[in-house]
């Protein structure tokens, strides 16, 4: 789990910066490959952080820069269920900032919109330990979101049929 240690160390450095700059403590919700590694769902290489943008104040950018390669994913354009925080897992070892990884099921559903080769690889490895009933509930919540951009919802629906057939969900 060498990759996991490196990701944790980057987050710890960001935490030190936040504290040194006296930026108010905040929460980070991680998804994608980094969440899979940090949550110990998968063991693969990645260096980028996918962070759900919770309308952070601009000063948080000073902290996030220390993570290196990161993407702030707008909630409105990301297939995430409104209830994601209930399932998110808090990573231990952080004293100033709160770092969460999304559940396996939330991560799987968030990958449906693209379904590229790497996403399919990850989903193949995650699905055997996922709760399909929960995946269906998450999908339903996303489809009922009024704030999910229509163009993104359309892309999600197109890939959803492929996902449902491939994984019998």
PDB file of N, CA and C in Angstrom, residues 107-157:
ATOM      1  N   UNK A 107     -19.038   5.471  -5.266  1.00  0.00           N
ATOM      2  CA  UNK A 107     -17.955   5.571  -6.251  1.00  0.00           C
ATOM      3  C   UNK A 107     -18.328   4.851  -7.535  1.00  0.00           C
ATOM      4  N   UNK A 108     -18.868   3.643  -7.401  1.00  0.00           N
ATOM      5  CA  UNK A 108     -19.279   2.885  -8.592  1.00  0.00           C
ATOM      6  C   UNK A 108     -20.276   3.703  -9.409  1.00  0.00           C
ATOM      7  N   UNK A 109     -21.296   4.235  -8.758  1.00  0.00           N
ATOM      8  CA  UNK A 109     -22.322   4.991  -9.480  1.00  0.00           C
ATOM      9  C   UNK A 109     -21.731   6.251 -10.105  1.00  0.00           C
ATOM     10  N   UNK A 110     -20.786   6.892  -9.425  1.00  0.00           N
ATOM     11  CA  UNK A 110     -20.174   8.104  -9.984  1.00  0.00           C
ATOM     12  C   UNK A 110     -19.378   7.808 -11.252  1.00  0.00           C
ATOM     13  N   UNK A 111     -18.950   6.570 -11.414  1.00  0.00           N
ATOM     14  CA  UNK A 111     -18.162   6.183 -12.583  1.00  0.00           C
ATOM     15  C   UNK A 111     -19.027   5.828 -13.804  1.00  0.00           C
ATOM     16  N   UNK A 112     -20.319   5.661 -13.591  1.00  0.00           N
ATOM     17  CA  UNK A 112     -21.214   5.270 -14.689  1.00  0.00           C
ATOM     18  C   UNK A 112     -21.210   6.307 -15.808  1.00  0.00           C
ATOM     19  N   UNK A 113     -21.133   7.563 -15.482  1.00  0.00           N
ATOM     20  CA  UNK A 113     -21.258   8.638 -16.474  1.00  0.00           C
ATOM     21  C   UNK A 113     -20.190   8.563 -17.567  1.00  0.00           C
ATOM     22  N   UNK A 114     -19.022   8.003 -17.230  1.00  0.00           N
ATOM     23  CA  UNK A 114     -17.954   7.897 -18.237  1.00  0.00           C
ATOM     24  C   UNK A 114     -17.813   6.482 -18.779  1.00  0.00           C
ATOM     25  N   UNK A 115     -17.728   5.540 -17.877  1.00  0.00           N
ATOM     26  CA  UNK A 115     -17.519   4.129 -18.243  1.00  0.00           C
ATOM     27  C   UNK A 115     -16.360   3.939 -19.219  1.00  0.00           C
ATOM     28  N   UNK A 116     -15.267   4.660 -18.973  1.00  0.00           N
ATOM     29  CA  UNK A 116     -14.094   4.420 -19.819  1.00  0.00           C
ATOM     30  C   UNK A 116     -13.379   3.158 -19.317  1.00  0.00           C
ATOM     31  N   UNK A 117     -12.308   2.787 -19.983  1.00  0.00           N
ATOM     32  CA  UNK A 117     -11.626   1.530 -19.683  1.00  0.00           C
ATOM     33  C   UNK A 117     -11.216   1.417 -18.215  1.00  0.00           C
ATOM     34  N   UNK A 118     -10.632   2.482 -17.663  1.00  0.00           N
ATOM     35  CA  UNK A 118     -10.185   2.472 -16.268  1.00  0.00           C
ATOM     36  C   UNK A 118     -11.384   2.382 -15.315  1.00  0.00           C
ATOM     37  N   UNK A 119     -12.462   3.076 -15.657  1.00  0.00           N
ATOM     38  CA  UNK A 119     -13.670   3.015 -14.823  1.00  0.00           C
ATOM     39  C   UNK A 119     -14.231   1.598 -14.796  1.00  0.00           C
ATOM     40  N   UNK A 120     -14.302   0.964 -15.951  1.00  0.00           N
ATOM     41  CA  UNK A 120     -14.821  -0.403 -16.033  1.00  0.00           C
ATOM     42  C   UNK A 120     -13.932  -1.360 -15.242  1.00  0.00           C
ATOM     43  N   UNK A 121     -12.626  -1.170 -15.339  1.00  0.00           N
ATOM     44  CA  UNK A 121     -11.681  -1.979 -14.564  1.00  0.00           C
ATOM     45  C   UNK A 121     -11.969  -1.853 -13.071  1.00  0.00           C
ATOM     46  N   UNK A 122     -12.140  -0.610 -12.610  1.00  0.00           N
ATOM     47  CA  UNK A 122     -12.423  -0.354 -11.192  1.00  0.00           C
ATOM     48  C   UNK A 122     -13.770  -0.956 -10.795  1.00  0.00           C
ATOM     49  N   UNK A 123     -14.777  -0.739 -11.610  1.00  0.00           N
ATOM     50  CA  UNK A 123     -16.114  -1.254 -11.300  1.00  0.00           C
ATOM     51  C   UNK A 123     -16.094  -2.779 -11.236  1.00  0.00           C
ATOM     52  N   UNK A 124     -15.367  -3.426 -12.173  1.00  0.00           N
ATOM     53  CA  UNK A 124     -15.251  -4.887 -12.166  1.00  0.00           C
ATOM     54  C   UNK A 124     -14.717  -5.389 -10.822  1.00  0.00           C
ATOM     55  N   UNK A 125     -13.749  -4.664 -10.261  1.00  0.00           N
ATOM     56  CA  UNK A 125     -13.139  -5.077  -8.991  1.00  0.00           C
ATOM     57  C   UNK A 125     -14.018  -4.720  -7.792  1.00  0.00           C
ATOM     58  N   UNK A 126     -14.766  -3.633  -7.893  1.00  0.00           N
ATOM     59  CA  UNK A 126     -15.585  -3.180  -6.767  1.00  0.00           C
ATOM     60  C   UNK A 126     -16.922  -3.916  -6.641  1.00  0.00           C
ATOM     61  N   UNK A 127     -17.534  -4.237  -7.773  1.00  0.00           N
ATOM     62  CA  UNK A 127     -18.902  -4.777  -7.776  1.00  0.00           C
ATOM     63  C   UNK A 127     -19.115  -6.032  -6.920  1.00  0.00           C
ATOM     64  N   UNK A 128     -18.177  -6.984  -6.889  1.00  0.00           N
ATOM     65  CA  UNK A 128     -18.444  -8.183  -6.074  1.00  0.00           C
ATOM     66  C   UNK A 128     -18.687  -7.875  -4.585  1.00  0.00           C
ATOM     67  N   UNK A 129     -18.156  -6.785  -4.090  1.00  0.00           N
ATOM     68  CA  UNK A 129     -18.351  -6.454  -2.674  1.00  0.00           C
ATOM     69  C   UNK A 129     -19.363  -5.319  -2.460  1.00  0.00           C
ATOM     70  N   UNK A 130     -20.073  -4.941  -3.527  1.00  0.00           N
ATOM     71  CA  UNK A 130     -21.060  -3.863  -3.436  1.00  0.00           C
ATOM     72  C   UNK A 130     -22.465  -4.406  -3.186  1.00  0.00           C
ATOM     73  N   UNK A 131     -23.280  -3.568  -2.592  1.00  0.00           N
ATOM     74  CA  UNK A 131     -24.680  -3.871  -2.343  1.00  0.00           C
ATOM     75  C   UNK A 131     -25.481  -3.326  -3.530  1.00  0.00           C
ATOM     76  N   UNK A 132     -26.001  -4.232  -4.364  1.00  0.00           N
ATOM     77  CA  UNK A 132     -26.721  -3.813  -5.585  1.00  0.00           C
ATOM     78  C   UNK A 132     -28.006  -3.059  -5.251  1.00  0.00           C
ATOM     79  N   UNK A 133     -28.653  -3.415  -4.170  1.00  0.00           N
ATOM     80  CA  UNK A 133     -29.869  -2.717  -3.766  1.00  0.00           C
ATOM     81  C   UNK A 133     -29.540  -1.255  -3.439  1.00  0.00           C
ATOM     82  N   UNK A 134     -28.438  -1.055  -2.736  1.00  0.00           N
ATOM     83  CA  UNK A 134     -28.000   0.309  -2.410  1.00  0.00           C
ATOM     84  C   UNK A 134     -27.615   1.067  -3.674  1.00  0.00           C
ATOM     85  N   UNK A 135     -26.961   0.403  -4.607  1.00  0.00           N
ATOM     86  CA  UNK A 135     -26.602   1.043  -5.880  1.00  0.00           C
ATOM     87  C   UNK A 135     -27.869   1.538  -6.579  1.00  0.00           C
ATOM     88  N   UNK A 136     -28.904   0.724  -6.593  1.00  0.00           N
ATOM     89  CA  UNK A 136     -30.166   1.142  -7.223  1.00  0.00           C
ATOM     90  C   UNK A 136     -30.795   2.338  -6.513  1.00  0.00           C
ATOM     91  N   UNK A 137     -30.712   2.377  -5.189  1.00  0.00           N
ATOM     92  CA  UNK A 137     -31.243   3.519  -4.429  1.00  0.00           C
ATOM     93  C   UNK A 137     -30.464   4.784  -4.757  1.00  0.00           C
ATOM     94  N   UNK A 138     -29.148   4.657  -4.860  1.00  0.00           N
ATOM     95  CA  UNK A 138     -28.295   5.804  -5.190  1.00  0.00           C
ATOM     96  C   UNK A 138     -28.638   6.321  -6.589  1.00  0.00           C
ATOM     97  N   UNK A 139     -28.780   5.411  -7.540  1.00  0.00           N
ATOM     98  CA  UNK A 139     -29.138   5.787  -8.913  1.00  0.00           C
ATOM     99  C   UNK A 139     -30.474   6.531  -8.918  1.00  0.00           C
ATOM    100  N   UNK A 140     -31.434   6.007  -8.194  1.00  0.00           N
ATOM    101  CA  UNK A 140     -32.754   6.638  -8.135  1.00  0.00           C
ATOM    102  C   UNK A 140     -32.657   8.061  -7.565  1.00  0.00           C
ATOM    103  N   UNK A 141     -31.875   8.214  -6.497  1.00  0.00           N
ATOM    104  CA  UNK A 141     -31.691   9.544  -5.900  1.00  0.00           C
ATOM    105  C   UNK A 141     -31.087  10.524  -6.911  1.00  0.00           C
ATOM    106  N   UNK A 142     -30.110  10.050  -7.651  1.00  0.00           N
ATOM    107  CA  UNK A 142     -29.446  10.913  -8.641  1.00  0.00           C
ATOM    108  C   UNK A 142     -30.436  11.330  -9.728  1.00  0.00           C
ATOM    109  N   UNK A 143     -31.189  10.376 -10.218  1.00  0.00           N
ATOM    110  CA  UNK A 143     -32.153  10.677 -11.282  1.00  0.00           C
ATOM    111  C   UNK A 143     -33.260  11.621 -10.810  1.00  0.00           C
ATOM    112  N   UNK A 144     -33.503  11.671  -9.520  1.00  0.00           N
ATOM    113  CA  UNK A 144     -34.519  12.574  -8.964  1.00  0.00           C
ATOM    114  C   UNK A 144     -33.963  13.937  -8.574  1.00  0.00           C
ATOM    115  N   UNK A 145     -32.664  14.123  -8.693  1.00  0.00           N
ATOM    116  CA  UNK A 145     -32.075  15.418  -8.354  1.00  0.00           C
ATOM    117  C   UNK A 145     -32.533  16.493  -9.325  1.00  0.00           C
ATOM    118  N   UNK A 146     -32.976  17.612  -8.801  1.00  0.00           N
ATOM    119  CA  UNK A 146     -33.386  18.751  -9.635  1.00  0.00           C
ATOM    120  C   UNK A 146     -32.181  19.600 -10.027  1.00  0.00           C
ATOM    121  N   UNK A 147     -31.081  19.473  -9.265  1.00  0.00           N
ATOM    122  CA  UNK A 147     -29.900  20.307  -9.504  1.00  0.00           C
ATOM    123  C   UNK A 147     -28.824  19.603 -10.345  1.00  0.00           C
ATOM    124  N   UNK A 148     -29.115  18.406 -10.838  1.00  0.00           N
ATOM    125  CA  UNK A 148     -28.165  17.675 -11.682  1.00  0.00           C
ATOM    126  C   UNK A 148     -28.339  18.191 -13.112  1.00  0.00           C
ATOM    127  N   UNK A 149     -27.264  18.755 -13.683  1.00  0.00           N
ATOM    128  CA  UNK A 149     -27.350  19.358 -15.017  1.00  0.00           C
ATOM    129  C   UNK A 149     -27.964  18.372 -16.007  1.00  0.00           C
ATOM    130  N   UNK A 150     -28.891  18.871 -16.832  1.00  0.00           N
ATOM    131  CA  UNK A 150     -29.607  18.023 -17.797  1.00  0.00           C
ATOM    132  C   UNK A 150     -28.663  17.312 -18.765  1.00  0.00           C
ATOM    133  N   UNK A 151     -27.640  17.997 -19.247  1.00  0.00           N
ATOM    134  CA  UNK A 151     -26.710  17.361 -20.185  1.00  0.00           C
ATOM    135  C   UNK A 151     -25.973  16.206 -19.513  1.00  0.00           C
ATOM    136  N   UNK A 152     -25.642  16.381 -18.240  1.00  0.00           N
ATOM    137  CA  UNK A 152     -24.953  15.321 -17.489  1.00  0.00           C
ATOM    138  C   UNK A 152     -25.917  14.168 -17.206  1.00  0.00           C
ATOM    139  N   UNK A 153     -27.152  14.504 -16.891  1.00  0.00           N
ATOM    140  CA  UNK A 153     -28.153  13.474 -16.627  1.00  0.00           C
ATOM    141  C   UNK A 153     -28.368  12.626 -17.881  1.00  0.00           C
ATOM    142  N   UNK A 154     -28.394  13.278 -19.041  1.00  0.00           N
ATOM    143  CA  UNK A 154     -28.575  12.565 -20.310  1.00  0.00           C
ATOM    144  C   UNK A 154     -27.415  11.590 -20.542  1.00  0.00           C
ATOM    145  N   UNK A 155     -26.178  12.054 -20.332  1.00  0.00           N
ATOM    146  CA  UNK A 155     -25.005  11.181 -20.483  1.00  0.00           C
ATOM    147  C   UNK A 155     -25.062  10.016 -19.500  1.00  0.00           C
ATOM    148  N   UNK A 156     -25.457  10.325 -18.277  1.00  0.00           N
ATOM    149  CA  UNK A 156     -25.566   9.305 -17.239  1.00  0.00           C
ATOM    150  C   UNK A 156     -26.585   8.240 -17.653  1.00  0.00           C
ATOM    151  N   UNK A 157     -27.749   8.675 -18.137  1.00  0.00           N
ATOM    152  CA  UNK A 157     -28.796   7.733 -18.552  1.00  0.00           C
ATOM    153  C   UNK A 157     -28.348   6.850 -19.705  1.00  0.00           C
TER     154      UNK A 157
END
